[in-house]
Tab-separated table of N, CA and C in Angstrom:
chain	number	residue	atom	x	y	z
A	1	MET	N	133.662	94.910	92.086
A	1	MET	CA	133.504	95.694	93.298
A	1	MET	C	132.407	96.732	93.120
A	2	LYS	N	132.442	97.428	91.974
A	2	LYS	CA	131.441	98.454	91.700
A	2	LYS	C	130.047	97.828	91.622
A	3	LEU	N	129.958	96.642	91.077
A	3	LEU	CA	128.694	95.931	90.959
A	3	LEU	C	128.129	95.591	92.339
A	4	ASN	N	128.979	95.206	93.301
A	4	ASN	CA	128.533	94.901	94.658
A	4	ASN	C	127.945	96.122	95.341
A	5	VAL	N	128.544	97.294	95.136
A	5	VAL	CA	128.048	98.538	95.744
A	5	VAL	C	126.680	98.881	95.175
A	6	ILE	N	126.508	98.725	93.881
A	6	ILE	CA	125.217	99.010	93.251
A	6	ILE	C	124.157	98.030	93.752
A	7	ALA	N	124.508	96.767	93.852
A	7	ALA	CA	123.565	95.752	94.333
A	7	ALA	C	123.155	96.039	95.773
A	8	ALA	N	124.102	96.440	96.600
A	8	ALA	CA	123.796	96.762	97.994
A	8	ALA	C	122.873	97.973	98.072
A	9	ALA	N	123.105	98.976	97.237
A	9	ALA	CA	122.257	100.174	97.234
A	9	ALA	C	120.842	99.815	96.813
A	10	LEU	N	120.701	98.922	95.861
A	10	LEU	CA	119.369	98.523	95.411
A	10	LEU	C	118.608	97.763	96.492
A	11	LEU	N	119.313	97.086	97.365
A	11	LEU	CA	118.673	96.366	98.466
A	11	LEU	C	118.268	97.305	99.589
A	12	VAL	N	119.035	98.348	99.826
A	12	VAL	CA	118.786	99.260	100.946
A	12	VAL	C	117.716	100.293	100.602
A	13	LEU	N	117.682	100.791	99.396
A	13	LEU	CA	116.740	101.855	99.024
A	13	LEU	C	115.275	101.495	99.265
A	14	PRO	N	114.811	100.298	98.882
A	14	PRO	CA	113.399	99.982	99.160
A	14	PRO	C	113.088	99.952	100.650
A	15	LEU	N	114.044	99.574	101.472
A	15	LEU	CA	113.818	99.528	102.912
A	15	LEU	C	113.647	100.914	103.500
A	16	ALA	N	114.284	101.905	102.937
A	16	ALA	CA	114.161	103.271	103.447
A	16	ALA	C	112.728	103.772	103.320
A	17	ALA	N	111.998	103.303	102.332
A	17	ALA	CA	110.617	103.720	102.143
A	17	ALA	C	109.670	103.070	103.135
A	18	CYS	N	110.150	102.089	103.879
A	18	CYS	CA	109.301	101.360	104.819
A	18	CYS	C	109.275	101.972	106.215
A	19	VAL	N	109.947	103.078	106.410
A	19	VAL	CA	109.980	103.706	107.732
A	19	VAL	C	108.597	104.230	108.059
A	20	GLU	N	108.069	103.834	109.230
A	20	GLU	CA	106.742	104.266	109.648
A	20	GLU	C	106.860	105.425	110.612
A	21	GLU	N	105.914	106.367	110.511
A	21	GLU	CA	105.882	107.449	111.463
A	21	GLU	C	105.330	106.940	112.780
A	22	THR	N	105.881	107.400	113.873
A	22	THR	CA	105.439	106.997	115.192
A	22	THR	C	104.299	107.904	115.623
A	23	PRO	N	103.150	107.328	116.064
A	23	PRO	CA	102.064	108.180	116.531
A	23	PRO	C	102.465	108.880	117.828
A	24	GLN	N	101.744	109.945	118.144
A	24	GLN	CA	102.003	110.673	119.374
A	24	GLN	C	101.925	109.708	120.548
A	25	ALA	N	102.830	109.848	121.491
A	25	ALA	CA	102.902	108.939	122.626
A	25	ALA	C	101.545	108.796	123.302
A	26	GLY	N	101.126	107.557	123.512
A	26	GLY	CA	99.877	107.283	124.200
A	26	GLY	C	98.652	107.277	123.313
A	27	LEU	N	98.802	107.658	122.043
A	27	LEU	CA	97.658	107.693	121.138
A	27	LEU	C	97.822	106.633	120.055
A	28	PRO	N	96.741	105.930	119.697
A	28	PRO	CA	96.837	104.943	118.623
A	28	PRO	C	96.912	105.629	117.271
A	29	ALA	N	97.484	104.964	116.311
A	29	ALA	CA	97.543	105.494	114.959
A	29	ALA	C	96.133	105.493	114.367
A	30	VAL	N	95.789	106.557	113.655
A	30	VAL	CA	94.468	106.652	113.030
A	30	VAL	C	94.296	105.494	112.059
A	31	GLY	N	93.170	104.837	112.149
A	31	GLY	CA	92.888	103.693	111.291
A	31	GLY	C	93.366	102.372	111.853
A	32	SER	N	94.054	102.400	112.980
A	32	SER	CA	94.509	101.150	113.589
A	32	SER	C	93.346	100.476	114.314
A	33	ALA	N	93.569	99.258	114.759
A	33	ALA	CA	92.516	98.506	115.452
A	33	ALA	C	92.106	99.168	116.759
A	34	THR	N	92.955	100.033	117.309
A	34	THR	CA	92.616	100.677	118.578
A	34	THR	C	92.074	102.081	118.392
A	35	ASP	N	91.961	102.556	117.165
A	35	ASP	CA	91.427	103.889	116.881
A	35	ASP	C	89.915	103.782	116.682
A	36	LEU	N	89.153	104.488	117.508
A	36	LEU	CA	87.691	104.401	117.449
A	36	LEU	C	87.041	105.541	116.670
A	37	THR	N	87.800	106.425	116.055
A	37	THR	CA	87.214	107.591	115.392
A	37	THR	C	86.244	107.210	114.272
A	38	ALA	N	86.374	106.023	113.706
A	38	ALA	CA	85.460	105.579	112.654
A	38	ALA	C	84.042	105.382	113.186
A	39	PHE	N	83.877	105.293	114.508
A	39	PHE	CA	82.551	105.116	115.100
A	39	PHE	C	81.776	106.433	115.195
A	40	GLN	N	82.406	107.558	114.892
A	40	GLN	CA	81.706	108.835	114.963
A	40	GLN	C	80.524	108.818	113.992
A	41	GLY	N	79.355	109.196	114.493
A	41	GLY	CA	78.137	109.194	113.690
A	41	GLY	C	77.343	107.897	113.785
A	42	ALA	N	77.937	106.875	114.371
A	42	ALA	CA	77.255	105.577	114.486
A	42	ALA	C	76.159	105.637	115.541
A	43	ARG	N	75.163	104.770	115.399
A	43	ARG	CA	74.121	104.662	116.424
A	43	ARG	C	74.744	104.065	117.673
A	44	ALA	N	74.553	104.743	118.783
A	44	ALA	CA	75.219	104.365	120.032
A	44	ALA	C	74.886	102.942	120.457
A	45	GLY	N	73.633	102.560	120.416
A	45	GLY	CA	73.228	101.231	120.866
A	45	GLY	C	73.839	100.117	120.051
A	46	GLN	N	73.995	100.343	118.762
A	46	GLN	CA	74.554	99.310	117.891
A	46	GLN	C	76.079	99.292	117.935
A	47	ALA	N	76.703	100.443	118.064
A	47	ALA	CA	78.160	100.528	118.017
A	47	ALA	C	78.816	100.082	119.321
A	48	GLU	N	78.083	100.159	120.417
A	48	GLU	CA	78.671	99.824	121.713
A	48	GLU	C	79.258	98.417	121.730
A	49	MET	N	78.570	97.458	121.172
A	49	MET	CA	79.074	96.080	121.153
A	49	MET	C	80.344	95.994	120.299
A	50	GLY	N	80.397	96.725	119.209
A	50	GLY	CA	81.598	96.734	118.371
A	50	GLY	C	82.801	97.267	119.119
A	51	ILE	N	82.591	98.310	119.922
A	51	ILE	CA	83.675	98.884	120.715
A	51	ILE	C	84.132	97.877	121.776
A	52	MET	N	83.188	97.226	122.394
A	52	MET	CA	83.540	96.210	123.404
A	52	MET	C	84.288	95.042	122.760
A	53	ASN	N	83.899	94.668	121.557
A	53	ASN	CA	84.572	93.572	120.858
A	53	ASN	C	86.024	93.925	120.518
A	54	LEU	N	86.349	95.214	120.460
A	54	LEU	CA	87.724	95.648	120.220
A	54	LEU	C	88.537	95.694	121.506
A	55	GLY	N	87.910	95.308	122.620
A	55	GLY	CA	88.631	95.235	123.883
A	55	GLY	C	88.453	96.438	124.797
A	56	TYR	N	87.563	97.339	124.439
A	56	TYR	CA	87.325	98.532	125.262
A	56	TYR	C	86.256	98.263	126.307
A	57	GLU	N	86.352	98.982	127.412
A	57	GLU	CA	85.313	98.944	128.435
A	57	GLU	C	85.063	100.369	128.899
A	58	PRO	N	83.806	100.674	129.235
A	58	PRO	CA	83.527	102.027	129.733
A	58	PRO	C	84.144	102.198	131.124
A	59	ILE	N	84.907	103.255	131.294
A	59	ILE	CA	85.590	103.510	132.565
A	59	ILE	C	84.778	104.460	133.439
A	60	ARG	N	84.268	105.537	132.821
A	60	ARG	CA	83.448	106.488	133.570
A	60	ARG	C	82.595	107.282	132.601
A	61	SER	N	81.522	107.845	133.137
A	61	SER	CA	80.624	108.690	132.345
A	61	SER	C	80.430	110.019	133.050
A	62	GLU	N	80.327	111.062	132.253
A	62	GLU	CA	80.039	112.409	132.731
A	62	GLU	C	78.937	112.960	131.830
A	63	GLY	N	77.692	112.826	132.248
A	63	GLY	CA	76.571	113.236	131.401
A	63	GLY	C	76.492	112.346	130.182
A	64	LEU	N	76.567	112.951	129.001
A	64	LEU	CA	76.502	112.195	127.746
A	64	LEU	C	77.881	111.788	127.231
A	65	THR	N	78.901	112.013	128.038
A	65	THR	CA	80.266	111.675	127.656
A	65	THR	C	80.719	110.423	128.401
A	66	THR	N	81.228	109.455	127.642
A	66	THR	CA	81.745	108.218	128.233
A	66	THR	C	83.201	108.061	127.831
A	67	PHE	N	84.027	107.687	128.796
A	67	PHE	CA	85.432	107.410	128.557
A	67	PHE	C	85.601	105.898	128.462
A	68	TRP	N	86.189	105.438	127.374
A	68	TRP	CA	86.408	104.024	127.107
A	68	TRP	C	87.898	103.739	127.158
A	69	PHE	N	88.263	102.599	127.775
A	69	PHE	CA	89.674	102.245	127.918
A	69	PHE	C	89.897	100.812	127.475
A	70	ASN	N	90.982	100.614	126.754
A	70	ASN	CA	91.386	99.281	126.322
A	70	ASN	C	92.615	98.903	127.146
A	71	ARG	N	92.445	98.013	128.103
A	71	ARG	CA	93.539	97.631	129.012
A	71	ARG	C	94.691	96.940	128.276
A	72	ALA	N	94.383	96.212	127.225
A	72	ALA	CA	95.413	95.475	126.496
A	72	ALA	C	96.341	96.400	125.713
A	73	THR	N	95.794	97.503	125.176
A	73	THR	CA	96.594	98.392	124.337
A	73	THR	C	96.913	99.716	125.019
A	74	GLY	N	96.185	100.046	126.080
A	74	GLY	CA	96.379	101.332	126.748
A	74	GLY	C	95.701	102.477	126.026
A	75	ALA	N	94.869	102.185	125.033
A	75	ALA	CA	94.178	103.237	124.276
A	75	ALA	C	92.977	103.750	125.062
A	76	CYS	N	92.712	105.049	124.923
A	76	CYS	CA	91.614	105.707	125.622
A	76	CYS	C	90.816	106.532	124.619
A	77	ALA	N	89.503	106.518	124.762
A	77	ALA	CA	88.648	107.304	123.880
A	77	ALA	C	87.574	108.020	124.691
A	78	ARG	N	87.264	109.243	124.276
A	78	ARG	CA	86.155	110.005	124.868
A	78	ARG	C	85.071	110.069	123.798
A	79	ILE	N	83.885	109.542	124.142
A	79	ILE	CA	82.786	109.511	123.173
A	79	ILE	C	81.617	110.301	123.738
A	80	VAL	N	81.166	111.288	122.959
A	80	VAL	CA	80.016	112.109	123.336
A	80	VAL	C	78.827	111.645	122.513
A	81	THR	N	77.733	111.309	123.213
A	81	THR	CA	76.521	110.822	122.562
A	81	THR	C	75.483	111.931	122.521
A	82	GLY	N	74.766	112.014	121.417
A	82	GLY	CA	73.674	112.970	121.268
A	82	GLY	C	72.708	112.462	120.224
A	83	ASP	N	71.425	112.587	120.491
A	83	ASP	CA	70.393	112.112	119.565
A	83	ASP	C	70.586	110.643	119.200
A	84	GLY	N	71.086	109.834	120.164
A	84	GLY	CA	71.234	108.406	119.947
A	84	GLY	C	72.432	108.012	119.110
A	85	ARG	N	73.292	108.965	118.779
A	85	ARG	CA	74.471	108.678	117.950
A	85	ARG	C	75.727	109.192	118.627
A	86	TYR	N	76.854	108.634	118.207
A	86	TYR	CA	78.133	109.131	118.700
A	86	TYR	C	78.450	110.420	117.950
A	87	GLN	N	78.292	111.548	118.633
A	87	GLN	CA	78.504	112.853	118.016
A	87	GLN	C	79.989	113.163	117.821
A	88	SER	N	80.796	112.768	118.802
A	88	SER	CA	82.244	112.954	118.648
A	88	SER	C	82.974	111.801	119.314
A	89	VAL	N	84.046	111.402	118.663
A	89	VAL	CA	84.910	110.340	119.175
A	89	VAL	C	86.326	110.885	119.124
A	90	THR	N	86.930	111.022	120.300
A	90	THR	CA	88.265	111.592	120.398
A	90	THR	C	89.186	110.612	121.112
A	91	MET	N	90.294	110.280	120.474
A	91	MET	CA	91.295	109.432	121.100
A	91	MET	C	92.137	110.310	122.011
A	92	LEU	N	92.394	109.819	123.219
A	92	LEU	CA	93.113	110.569	124.240
A	92	LEU	C	94.305	109.769	124.750
A	93	PRO	N	95.242	110.442	125.402
A	93	PRO	CA	96.329	109.693	126.050
A	93	PRO	C	95.754	108.778	127.119
A	94	ALA	N	96.405	107.661	127.363
A	94	ALA	CA	95.921	106.662	128.323
A	94	ALA	C	95.659	107.261	129.698
A	95	GLY	N	96.451	108.222	130.105
A	95	GLY	CA	96.296	108.835	131.418
A	95	GLY	C	94.982	109.559	131.610
A	96	ASP	N	94.311	109.915	130.515
A	96	ASP	CA	93.018	110.606	130.625
A	96	ASP	C	91.888	109.664	130.970
A	97	CYS	N	92.126	108.378	130.874
A	97	CYS	CA	91.091	107.415	131.256
A	97	CYS	C	91.246	107.069	132.708
């Protein structure tokens, strides 16, 4: 009986370490396929196709700021361009797109 309890504990303990933190509602986890922050500093002309290949489309522009939305995942990003590069890439809640 004691051996069964120990065996059960050994099976459950590794699973406890597998608990993932939930990202803030509406925001993709950093480093996930829907997180565009890695594009910060990239040349805008070259990176645009990469963003589109991830399923994003430009929704609206305000000056040098473009809002990108991924309809499949609900992810939204605000990208500010300057000097031909993405100066800042900020992931936003889906409602901001």
